[in-house]
C-alpha cells in the first residue's frame, strides 16, 4: 500500500504540480492526530498483558469457535456505532490477537469479520463513522431521525454478516492452553495509563483539542510506556498522509468529475455511485466528492455498503489489516468482503426500491 500510494503521488505530482504547502493543506491533520493517539493508547493496552487475561475469560465464556465469532462480531458492530469504527478496531483487534497464544484459532478470519462488522455496525449511527457524521451535519436533521433512516441498513448488513458465520467458522470446541499472568502483573502502570488515557483523549478530541491531546498522550506515554511509542505502526500514518493528498487531487480532476456525473445516471443512482466510487477512492473521500450533488440518504447507504469490497473501500479496513499483521490476511479479507459487497448492494437496491414503489 505504501509503495502504491508513493507511485500514485509521483504520477499525480506530474499531472497536477503543486507546492509542499498545498499538499499539506490537503491532509486532514486532525484526523491524523486522532489516529496516532488511538494507535499509541491501543499499543499500551496490548503491551500491558491484560488483554491476554481478558481474552482467556472470553474464551472460557464462549467455548465454541462459532460462538466466539458471533460474540466478537456483535461486540465489534455495537461498539462501532457508539465510539466510531476506528476506535472499535483499536480495542477488538488487539484483544483478538491476544487470543492467538491461548488456543488454536483462525485469528486472520476473526479479524476480517471484525473489520466487516464495524463497517456494518457503524452505518447505523450518525457518529459511527466519518462519512455519517459529515452527512448528518449536512442534512440538518435530528440524531434520532438519522438513526431511523439508517436503521434498516445497519441491521440488514449485520444480519447478512451473521449469515456468513456458519460458512466461515465450525462449531468446534476451543481448548485453552496454559497462560501465565506474570506479564500482566509486571505492567500494571501502562494498563492504567491506557484506561485513563482513552476517555480523556476522546473527550479532548470531542472538544476540538485533537492536536494538544496528541501531544499530551505522546509525552505521557514517553514517561510511562516508552516501548509503545517506538513500536506503533508509523508506516501506516505515512500511508494515510499519502491517501489524503492523492485522493484529494483525484477528486478534483475534471475527468473524474465528469465520470461521476455520468455514473449518477446509471441504475441505482446515488446508491450505486457511492458504492462504486468507494472502491476507487475510499468511502470518506467519495462522500465529500458527492455530497453537494446527491441526496444524503441514498448516498449514506451507498458509501456505507461501499466500505465492503476492496480493502481501500474503507479506512477502517486498512486499519484492521495493518493492526493484524497476519500473513495472508489481505486475501482472506477479500474472500469474504467481496460477497458482502454484493449482498449489501442487493439489499440496499431492493429495500430502497420497495420504499419508492
mmCIF file with all atom_site columns, N, CA and C in Angstrom, residues 14 24 77 92 104 106 131 143 166 176 215 243 245 253 264-265 282 284:
data_model
loop_
_atom_site.group_PDB
_atom_site.id
_atom_site.type_symbol
_atom_site.label_atom_id
_atom_site.label_alt_id
_atom_site.label_comp_id
_atom_site.label_asym_id
_atom_site.label_entity_id
_atom_site.label_seq_id
_atom_site.pdbx_PDB_ins_code
_atom_site.Cartn_x
_atom_site.Cartn_y
_atom_site.Cartn_z
_atom_site.occupancy
_atom_site.B_iso_or_equiv
_atom_site.pdbx_formal_charge
_atom_site.auth_seq_id
_atom_site.auth_comp_id
_atom_site.auth_asym_id
_atom_site.auth_atom_id
_atom_site.pdbx_PDB_model_num
ATOM 1  N N  . UNK A 1 14  ? 3.147   14.914  -11.254 1.00 0.00 ? 14  UNK A N  1
ATOM 2  C CA . UNK A 1 14  ? 3.491   15.203  -12.648 1.00 0.00 ? 14  UNK A CA 1
ATOM 3  C C  . UNK A 1 14  ? 2.285   15.759  -13.402 1.00 0.00 ? 14  UNK A C  1
ATOM 4  N N  . UNK A 1 24  ? 0.242   19.915  1.964   1.00 0.00 ? 24  UNK A N  1
ATOM 5  C CA . UNK A 1 24  ? -0.018  19.872  3.405   1.00 0.00 ? 24  UNK A CA 1
ATOM 6  C C  . UNK A 1 24  ? -1.446  20.294  3.719   1.00 0.00 ? 24  UNK A C  1
ATOM 7  N N  . UNK A 1 77  ? -19.616 -4.670  16.151  1.00 0.00 ? 77  UNK A N  1
ATOM 8  C CA . UNK A 1 77  ? -20.633 -3.868  15.487  1.00 0.00 ? 77  UNK A CA 1
ATOM 9  C C  . UNK A 1 77  ? -21.295 -2.864  16.402  1.00 0.00 ? 77  UNK A C  1
ATOM 10 N N  . UNK A 1 92  ? -10.846 -4.095  19.675  1.00 0.00 ? 92  UNK A N  1
ATOM 11 C CA . UNK A 1 92  ? -11.133 -5.506  19.438  1.00 0.00 ? 92  UNK A CA 1
ATOM 12 C C  . UNK A 1 92  ? -10.000 -6.247  18.738  1.00 0.00 ? 92  UNK A C  1
ATOM 13 N N  . UNK A 1 104 ? -5.829  -22.624 19.505  1.00 0.00 ? 104 UNK A N  1
ATOM 14 C CA . UNK A 1 104 ? -5.665  -22.663 18.055  1.00 0.00 ? 104 UNK A CA 1
ATOM 15 C C  . UNK A 1 104 ? -6.934  -22.109 17.413  1.00 0.00 ? 104 UNK A C  1
ATOM 16 N N  . UNK A 1 106 ? -8.647  -19.401 14.102  1.00 0.00 ? 106 UNK A N  1
ATOM 17 C CA . UNK A 1 106 ? -8.416  -18.693 12.826  1.00 0.00 ? 106 UNK A CA 1
ATOM 18 C C  . UNK A 1 106 ? -8.380  -17.185 13.056  1.00 0.00 ? 106 UNK A C  1
ATOM 19 N N  . UNK A 1 131 ? -18.054 9.499   7.461   1.00 0.00 ? 131 UNK A N  1
ATOM 20 C CA . UNK A 1 131 ? -18.994 9.909   6.412   1.00 0.00 ? 131 UNK A CA 1
ATOM 21 C C  . UNK A 1 131 ? -20.400 10.127  6.964   1.00 0.00 ? 131 UNK A C  1
ATOM 22 N N  . UNK A 1 143 ? -30.672 13.739  15.486  1.00 0.00 ? 143 UNK A N  1
ATOM 23 C CA . UNK A 1 143 ? -29.921 12.497  15.683  1.00 0.00 ? 143 UNK A CA 1
ATOM 24 C C  . UNK A 1 143 ? -30.821 11.275  15.504  1.00 0.00 ? 143 UNK A C  1
ATOM 25 N N  . UNK A 1 166 ? -21.741 -19.351 9.755   1.00 0.00 ? 166 UNK A N  1
ATOM 26 C CA . UNK A 1 166 ? -21.671 -20.820 9.663   1.00 0.00 ? 166 UNK A CA 1
ATOM 27 C C  . UNK A 1 166 ? -20.785 -21.315 8.523   1.00 0.00 ? 166 UNK A C  1
ATOM 28 N N  . UNK A 1 176 ? -8.320  -24.486 25.741  1.00 0.00 ? 176 UNK A N  1
ATOM 29 C CA . UNK A 1 176 ? -7.415  -23.467 26.276  1.00 0.00 ? 176 UNK A CA 1
ATOM 30 C C  . UNK A 1 176 ? -6.076  -24.069 26.645  1.00 0.00 ? 176 UNK A C  1
ATOM 31 N N  . UNK A 1 215 ? -0.295  15.578  21.762  1.00 0.00 ? 215 UNK A N  1
ATOM 32 C CA . UNK A 1 215 ? 0.961   15.945  22.419  1.00 0.00 ? 215 UNK A CA 1
ATOM 33 C C  . UNK A 1 215 ? 0.974   15.449  23.862  1.00 0.00 ? 215 UNK A C  1
ATOM 34 N N  . UNK A 1 243 ? -2.625  9.089   1.249   1.00 0.00 ? 243 UNK A N  1
ATOM 35 C CA . UNK A 1 243 ? -4.013  8.894   0.810   1.00 0.00 ? 243 UNK A CA 1
ATOM 36 C C  . UNK A 1 243 ? -4.769  10.212  0.800   1.00 0.00 ? 243 UNK A C  1
ATOM 37 N N  . UNK A 1 245 ? -3.583  13.223  0.385   1.00 0.00 ? 245 UNK A N  1
ATOM 38 C CA . UNK A 1 245 ? -3.099  14.043  -0.721  1.00 0.00 ? 245 UNK A CA 1
ATOM 39 C C  . UNK A 1 245 ? -3.582  13.495  -2.057  1.00 0.00 ? 245 UNK A C  1
ATOM 40 N N  . UNK A 1 253 ? -9.856  16.214  -10.371 1.00 0.00 ? 253 UNK A N  1
ATOM 41 C CA . UNK A 1 253 ? -9.604  16.062  -11.797 1.00 0.00 ? 253 UNK A CA 1
ATOM 42 C C  . UNK A 1 253 ? -10.912 16.166  -12.576 1.00 0.00 ? 253 UNK A C  1
ATOM 43 N N  . UNK A 1 264 ? -24.006 8.838   -12.119 1.00 0.00 ? 264 UNK A N  1
ATOM 44 C CA . UNK A 1 264 ? -25.256 9.090   -11.405 1.00 0.00 ? 264 UNK A CA 1
ATOM 45 C C  . UNK A 1 264 ? -26.476 8.783   -12.265 1.00 0.00 ? 264 UNK A C  1
ATOM 46 N N  . UNK A 1 265 ? -26.269 8.620   -13.563 1.00 0.00 ? 265 UNK A N  1
ATOM 47 C CA . UNK A 1 265 ? -27.376 8.273   -14.455 1.00 0.00 ? 265 UNK A CA 1
ATOM 48 C C  . UNK A 1 265 ? -27.556 6.758   -14.561 1.00 0.00 ? 265 UNK A C  1
ATOM 49 N N  . UNK A 1 282 ? -12.079 5.257   -1.649  1.00 0.00 ? 282 UNK A N  1
ATOM 50 C CA . UNK A 1 282 ? -12.493 5.060   -0.259  1.00 0.00 ? 282 UNK A CA 1
ATOM 51 C C  . UNK A 1 282 ? -13.792 5.836   0.002   1.00 0.00 ? 282 UNK A C  1
ATOM 52 N N  . UNK A 1 284 ? -14.952 7.736   2.548   1.00 0.00 ? 284 UNK A N  1
ATOM 53 C CA . UNK A 1 284 ? -14.971 9.101   3.081   1.00 0.00 ? 284 UNK A CA 1
ATOM 54 C C  . UNK A 1 284 ? -14.703 10.125  1.977   1.00 0.00 ? 284 UNK A C  1
#
